[in-house]
Amino acid sequence: MNQNRQMYTDLEDRFTKKYYREIVEKALAQAKEEYEQFPNDGMNISFYHQLLDIKKTVIDDHEVYTEDEAYQKYPMAVMVVRNFLGEEANTEYAMMLQDIVWGISLYPAMFENIEIVKRKVFDGDEEAGLKEVFEIENQKIKLSDFYNNPLRELKKEIRDKSFDTLMKESKFNLVNSFVEKYLSENGLEIYYHKNAEAVYLFSYGEYQSGRYLLFLEGICHYTT
């Protein structure tokens, strides 16, 4: 546990189920190594078994906990704060253990993954675009399905941390106007289409006089 902290991305900066599982697996591998090296250390034993239980109940069995329930059942975050001192408190391992407990109650509402695509799907006259049906991941989507859904409305439906991760990974820009507006790197407004499996992010607008562009910017998956 005396290793210096490596480059570690906090869970709140990559707020997805996929990354949460990666953290759990990495912490579990280190806890197992510590447990095997120091089998009589009570704290090592506790961390190892808590991580095994989190993997089973939270990830595999999809059990839901409140924040208080998570911290009561899995005290390793508190144990880290109380027992890890100096450099030890700032190691990657310490950060992972704290993030894992913090993320337990939030895990069910996280996106599974955020896939950045940035693929052009239409280029032409607006009237023609309104008649088009676009097939995205076996989904048939029309402009009318999302044209009245600007990204600011999605912000009201998902957790702030999920929205923050989406903004960081997609590199959308917030325009500070009277009506909150988000733009792509091409300067087109961002819209979304949502179903039970995913949120599809599009940028659309008049790029040049009479020329309208539509890009699939990304897909936020709810499940694998």
mmCIF file of C-alpha atoms in Angstrom:
data_model
loop_
_atom_site.group_PDB
_atom_site.id
_atom_site.type_symbol
_atom_site.label_atom_id
_atom_site.label_comp_id
_atom_site.label_asym_id
_atom_site.label_seq_id
_atom_site.Cartn_x
_atom_site.Cartn_y
_atom_site.Cartn_z
ATOM 1 C CA MET A 1 0.000 0.000 0.000
ATOM 2 C CA ASN A 2 2.999 2.300 -0.005
ATOM 3 C CA GLN A 3 2.991 2.903 -3.742
ATOM 4 C CA ASN A 4 2.640 6.496 -4.881
ATOM 5 C CA ARG A 5 -0.674 7.429 -6.360
ATOM 6 C CA GLN A 6 -0.782 6.720 -10.091
ATOM 7 C CA MET A 7 -2.752 8.691 -12.645
ATOM 8 C CA TYR A 8 -6.262 7.915 -11.510
ATOM 9 C CA THR A 9 -9.505 9.191 -13.008
ATOM 10 C CA ASP A 10 -12.117 9.759 -10.303
ATOM 11 C CA LEU A 11 -15.449 8.031 -10.779
ATOM 12 C CA GLU A 12 -17.269 11.362 -10.861
ATOM 13 C CA ASP A 13 -15.208 12.296 -13.933
ATOM 14 C CA ARG A 14 -16.084 9.106 -15.814
ATOM 15 C CA PHE A 15 -19.494 8.389 -14.369
ATOM 16 C CA THR A 16 -20.506 5.136 -16.099
ATOM 17 C CA LYS A 17 -21.270 1.575 -15.039
ATOM 18 C CA LYS A 18 -18.493 0.302 -17.275
ATOM 19 C CA TYR A 19 -15.873 2.413 -15.488
ATOM 20 C CA TYR A 20 -17.310 1.564 -12.066
ATOM 21 C CA ARG A 21 -16.892 -2.149 -12.829
ATOM 22 C CA GLU A 22 -13.314 -1.500 -13.990
ATOM 23 C CA ILE A 23 -12.536 0.179 -10.671
ATOM 24 C CA VAL A 24 -14.062 -2.694 -8.692
ATOM 25 C CA GLU A 25 -12.098 -5.307 -10.659
ATOM 26 C CA LYS A 26 -8.827 -3.412 -10.284
ATOM 27 C CA ALA A 27 -9.332 -2.825 -6.555
ATOM 28 C CA LEU A 28 -10.348 -6.441 -6.050
ATOM 29 C CA ALA A 29 -7.159 -7.661 -7.756
ATOM 30 C CA GLN A 30 -5.035 -5.496 -5.468
ATOM 31 C CA ALA A 31 -7.021 -6.482 -2.364
ATOM 32 C CA LYS A 32 -6.515 -10.156 -3.254
ATOM 33 C CA GLU A 33 -2.781 -9.583 -3.627
ATOM 34 C CA GLU A 34 -2.610 -7.760 -0.280
ATOM 35 C CA TYR A 35 -4.730 -10.473 1.363
ATOM 36 C CA GLU A 36 -2.473 -13.269 0.081
ATOM 37 C CA GLN A 37 0.691 -11.401 1.086
ATOM 38 C CA PHE A 38 -0.558 -10.450 4.549
ATOM 39 C CA PRO A 39 -3.234 -13.074 5.420
ATOM 40 C CA ASN A 40 -3.370 -12.091 9.081
ATOM 41 C CA ASP A 41 -4.007 -8.395 8.499
ATOM 42 C CA GLY A 42 -7.636 -7.801 9.485
ATOM 43 C CA MET A 43 -8.018 -4.732 7.302
ATOM 44 C CA ASN A 44 -6.804 -6.572 4.193
ATOM 45 C CA ILE A 45 -9.244 -9.383 4.884
ATOM 46 C CA SER A 46 -12.094 -6.898 5.354
ATOM 47 C CA PHE A 47 -11.367 -4.979 2.132
ATOM 48 C CA TYR A 48 -11.161 -8.188 0.110
ATOM 49 C CA HIS A 49 -14.467 -9.560 1.371
ATOM 50 C CA GLN A 50 -16.272 -6.231 1.083
ATOM 51 C CA LEU A 51 -15.184 -5.909 -2.547
ATOM 52 C CA LEU A 52 -16.280 -9.467 -3.309
ATOM 53 C CA ASP A 53 -19.683 -8.704 -1.807
ATOM 54 C CA ILE A 54 -20.043 -5.443 -3.754
ATOM 55 C CA LYS A 55 -19.259 -7.247 -6.984
ATOM 56 C CA LYS A 56 -21.920 -9.864 -6.224
ATOM 57 C CA THR A 57 -24.722 -7.722 -4.800
ATOM 58 C CA VAL A 58 -24.362 -4.381 -6.610
ATOM 59 C CA ILE A 59 -22.994 -5.479 -9.990
ATOM 60 C CA ASP A 60 -24.155 -9.075 -10.486
ATOM 61 C CA ASP A 61 -27.418 -9.129 -8.502
ATOM 62 C CA HIS A 62 -28.394 -5.465 -9.129
ATOM 63 C CA GLU A 63 -29.313 -4.813 -5.507
ATOM 64 C CA VAL A 64 -30.143 -1.179 -4.772
ATOM 65 C CA TYR A 65 -28.864 0.671 -1.712
ATOM 66 C CA THR A 66 -29.357 4.163 -0.389
ATOM 67 C CA GLU A 67 -26.204 6.156 0.340
ATOM 68 C CA ASP A 68 -26.554 5.559 4.093
ATOM 69 C CA GLU A 69 -27.122 1.828 3.596
ATOM 70 C CA ALA A 70 -24.039 1.585 1.384
ATOM 71 C CA TYR A 71 -21.759 3.286 3.895
ATOM 72 C CA GLN A 72 -23.130 1.208 6.765
ATOM 73 C CA LYS A 73 -22.804 -2.150 4.993
ATOM 74 C CA TYR A 74 -19.435 -1.386 3.405
ATOM 75 C CA PRO A 75 -17.298 0.586 5.911
ATOM 76 C CA MET A 76 -14.067 0.383 3.889
ATOM 77 C CA ALA A 77 -14.324 4.036 2.767
ATOM 78 C CA VAL A 78 -14.381 5.119 6.424
ATOM 79 C CA MET A 79 -11.600 2.646 7.221
ATOM 80 C CA VAL A 80 -9.420 4.232 4.535
ATOM 81 C CA VAL A 81 -9.961 7.714 5.959
ATOM 82 C CA ARG A 82 -9.179 6.569 9.497
ATOM 83 C CA ASN A 83 -6.254 4.243 8.802
ATOM 84 C CA PHE A 84 -4.453 5.422 5.675
ATOM 85 C CA LEU A 85 -2.003 8.168 6.590
ATOM 86 C CA GLY A 86 0.325 10.463 4.654
ATOM 87 C CA GLU A 87 1.136 9.292 1.121
ATOM 88 C CA GLU A 88 -0.846 6.127 1.721
ATOM 89 C CA ALA A 89 -4.074 8.174 1.827
ATOM 90 C CA ASN A 90 -3.430 9.468 -1.686
ATOM 91 C CA THR A 91 -2.665 6.182 -3.428
ATOM 92 C CA GLU A 92 -4.752 4.975 -6.332
ATOM 93 C CA TYR A 93 -5.925 2.072 -4.171
ATOM 94 C CA ALA A 94 -7.251 4.394 -1.465
ATOM 95 C CA MET A 95 -9.070 6.521 -4.032
ATOM 96 C CA MET A 96 -10.623 3.469 -5.674
ATOM 97 C CA LEU A 97 -11.930 2.074 -2.405
ATOM 98 C CA GLN A 98 -13.595 5.388 -1.525
ATOM 99 C CA ASP A 99 -15.059 5.816 -5.016
ATOM 100 C CA ILE A 100 -16.474 2.297 -4.989
ATOM 101 C CA VAL A 101 -18.482 2.869 -1.819
ATOM 102 C CA TRP A 102 -19.545 6.350 -2.955
ATOM 103 C CA GLY A 103 -20.791 4.900 -6.238
ATOM 104 C CA ILE A 104 -22.888 2.050 -4.830
ATOM 105 C CA SER A 105 -26.143 4.012 -4.434
ATOM 106 C CA LEU A 106 -25.556 5.806 -7.751
ATOM 107 C CA TYR A 107 -24.762 2.730 -9.830
ATOM 108 C CA PRO A 108 -28.331 1.854 -10.959
ATOM 109 C CA ALA A 109 -28.878 5.281 -12.562
ATOM 110 C CA MET A 110 -25.521 5.491 -14.363
ATOM 111 C CA PHE A 111 -25.276 5.090 -18.115
ATOM 112 C CA GLU A 112 -23.635 1.794 -19.025
ATOM 113 C CA ASN A 113 -21.319 3.595 -21.412
ATOM 114 C CA ILE A 114 -21.062 6.799 -23.442
ATOM 115 C CA GLU A 115 -19.976 6.133 -27.007
ATOM 116 C CA ILE A 116 -18.699 9.138 -28.947
ATOM 117 C CA VAL A 117 -19.463 8.714 -32.657
ATOM 118 C CA LYS A 118 -19.465 12.043 -34.580
ATOM 119 C CA ARG A 119 -20.724 10.585 -37.885
ATOM 120 C CA LYS A 120 -22.468 12.601 -40.588
ATOM 121 C CA VAL A 121 -25.828 11.066 -41.514
ATOM 122 C CA PHE A 122 -27.384 13.804 -43.652
ATOM 123 C CA ASP A 123 -26.178 16.676 -45.817
ATOM 124 C CA GLY A 124 -28.666 18.580 -47.947
ATOM 125 C CA ASP A 125 -31.891 20.541 -48.172
ATOM 126 C CA GLU A 126 -34.009 20.820 -45.002
ATOM 127 C CA GLU A 127 -37.178 19.673 -46.740
ATOM 128 C CA ALA A 128 -35.427 16.520 -47.941
ATOM 129 C CA GLY A 129 -34.069 15.907 -44.466
ATOM 130 C CA LEU A 130 -37.535 16.055 -42.952
ATOM 131 C CA LYS A 131 -38.623 13.186 -45.222
ATOM 132 C CA GLU A 132 -35.619 10.975 -44.474
ATOM 133 C CA VAL A 133 -35.708 7.992 -42.122
ATOM 134 C CA PHE A 134 -32.308 7.278 -40.572
ATOM 135 C CA GLU A 135 -31.366 3.827 -39.306
ATOM 136 C CA ILE A 136 -29.177 4.015 -36.206
ATOM 137 C CA GLU A 137 -28.320 0.733 -34.429
ATOM 138 C CA ASN A 138 -31.448 -0.909 -35.924
ATOM 139 C CA GLN A 139 -33.527 2.062 -34.763
ATOM 140 C CA LYS A 140 -35.478 4.011 -37.375
ATOM 141 C CA ILE A 141 -35.294 7.690 -36.431
ATOM 142 C CA LYS A 142 -36.634 10.819 -38.124
ATOM 143 C CA LEU A 143 -35.827 14.467 -37.535
ATOM 144 C CA SER A 144 -39.265 14.925 -36.038
ATOM 145 C CA ASP A 145 -38.373 12.365 -33.322
ATOM 146 C CA PHE A 146 -35.829 14.683 -31.741
ATOM 147 C CA TYR A 147 -36.106 18.157 -33.238
ATOM 148 C CA ASN A 148 -38.106 19.373 -30.230
ATOM 149 C CA ASN A 149 -35.698 17.775 -27.746
ATOM 150 C CA PRO A 150 -32.740 20.134 -27.185
ATOM 151 C CA LEU A 151 -30.005 18.815 -24.908
ATOM 152 C CA ARG A 152 -30.985 21.145 -22.062
ATOM 153 C CA GLU A 153 -34.133 19.024 -21.580
ATOM 154 C CA LEU A 154 -32.070 15.847 -21.122
ATOM 155 C CA LYS A 155 -30.205 17.603 -18.332
ATOM 156 C CA LYS A 156 -33.466 17.621 -16.370
ATOM 157 C CA GLU A 157 -33.903 13.835 -16.761
ATOM 158 C CA ILE A 158 -30.512 12.413 -15.780
ATOM 159 C CA ARG A 159 -28.119 12.795 -12.858
ATOM 160 C CA ASP A 160 -25.831 15.819 -12.874
ATOM 161 C CA LYS A 161 -22.746 13.574 -12.814
ATOM 162 C CA SER A 162 -23.944 11.661 -15.891
ATOM 163 C CA PHE A 163 -24.550 14.923 -17.710
ATOM 164 C CA ASP A 164 -21.136 16.269 -16.690
ATOM 165 C CA THR A 165 -19.435 13.116 -18.024
ATOM 166 C CA LEU A 166 -21.393 13.435 -21.261
ATOM 167 C CA MET A 167 -20.242 17.036 -21.685
ATOM 168 C CA LYS A 168 -16.593 16.208 -21.000
ATOM 169 C CA GLU A 169 -16.413 13.255 -23.375
ATOM 170 C CA SER A 170 -18.443 14.772 -26.209
ATOM 171 C CA LYS A 171 -16.805 18.228 -26.064
ATOM 172 C CA PHE A 172 -20.127 20.036 -26.508
ATOM 173 C CA ASN A 173 -20.139 23.761 -25.837
ATOM 174 C CA LEU A 174 -22.650 25.627 -23.702
ATOM 175 C CA VAL A 175 -23.830 28.894 -25.221
ATOM 176 C CA ASN A 176 -24.655 31.336 -22.456
ATOM 177 C CA SER A 177 -27.756 32.928 -23.895
ATOM 178 C CA PHE A 178 -31.223 33.592 -22.494
ATOM 179 C CA VAL A 179 -32.175 30.037 -23.508
ATOM 180 C CA GLU A 180 -29.502 27.481 -22.592
ATOM 181 C CA LYS A 181 -28.142 25.916 -25.777
ATOM 182 C CA TYR A 182 -25.472 23.291 -26.422
ATOM 183 C CA LEU A 183 -23.462 23.226 -29.650
ATOM 184 C CA SER A 184 -21.230 20.650 -31.317
ATOM 185 C CA GLU A 185 -17.664 21.334 -32.426
ATOM 186 C CA ASN A 186 -19.197 22.241 -35.819
ATOM 187 C CA GLY A 187 -21.433 24.859 -34.201
ATOM 188 C CA LEU A 188 -24.658 22.872 -34.656
ATOM 189 C CA GLU A 189 -27.225 22.579 -31.876
ATOM 190 C CA ILE A 190 -27.403 19.294 -29.955
ATOM 191 C CA TYR A 191 -30.649 17.318 -29.715
ATOM 192 C CA TYR A 192 -31.469 13.892 -28.298
ATOM 193 C CA HIS A 193 -33.743 10.935 -28.920
ATOM 194 C CA LYS A 194 -34.385 8.583 -26.015
ATOM 195 C CA ASN A 195 -35.745 5.056 -25.800
ATOM 196 C CA ALA A 196 -35.541 2.256 -23.222
ATOM 197 C CA GLU A 197 -32.057 1.177 -24.305
ATOM 198 C CA ALA A 198 -30.155 4.358 -25.100
ATOM 199 C CA VAL A 199 -30.046 8.100 -25.596
ATOM 200 C CA TYR A 200 -29.014 9.119 -29.129
ATOM 201 C CA LEU A 201 -27.294 12.487 -29.460
ATOM 202 C CA PHE A 202 -27.549 14.443 -32.697
ATOM 203 C CA SER A 203 -26.292 17.798 -33.918
ATOM 204 C CA TYR A 204 -28.397 19.488 -36.565
ATOM 205 C CA GLY A 205 -28.786 22.843 -38.239
ATOM 206 C CA GLU A 206 -28.083 25.072 -41.200
ATOM 207 C CA TYR A 207 -24.354 24.896 -41.830
ATOM 208 C CA GLN A 208 -24.337 27.049 -44.955
ATOM 209 C CA SER A 209 -27.135 28.901 -46.691
ATOM 210 C CA GLY A 210 -29.731 26.275 -47.615
ATOM 211 C CA ARG A 211 -27.407 23.402 -46.576
ATOM 212 C CA TYR A 212 -28.412 21.439 -43.483
ATOM 213 C CA LEU A 213 -26.178 18.939 -41.721
ATOM 214 C CA LEU A 214 -27.103 16.157 -39.332
ATOM 215 C CA PHE A 215 -24.490 14.296 -37.307
ATOM 216 C CA LEU A 216 -24.855 11.390 -34.922
ATOM 217 C CA GLU A 217 -22.661 12.701 -32.106
ATOM 218 C CA GLY A 218 -22.909 9.889 -29.611
ATOM 219 C CA ILE A 219 -24.913 7.142 -27.948
ATOM 220 C CA CYS A 220 -25.442 6.812 -24.200
ATOM 221 C CA HIS A 221 -26.244 3.165 -23.519
ATOM 222 C CA TYR A 222 -28.351 2.142 -20.528
ATOM 223 C CA THR A 223 -27.415 -1.535 -20.816
ATOM 224 C CA THR A 224 -24.644 -3.611 -22.375
#
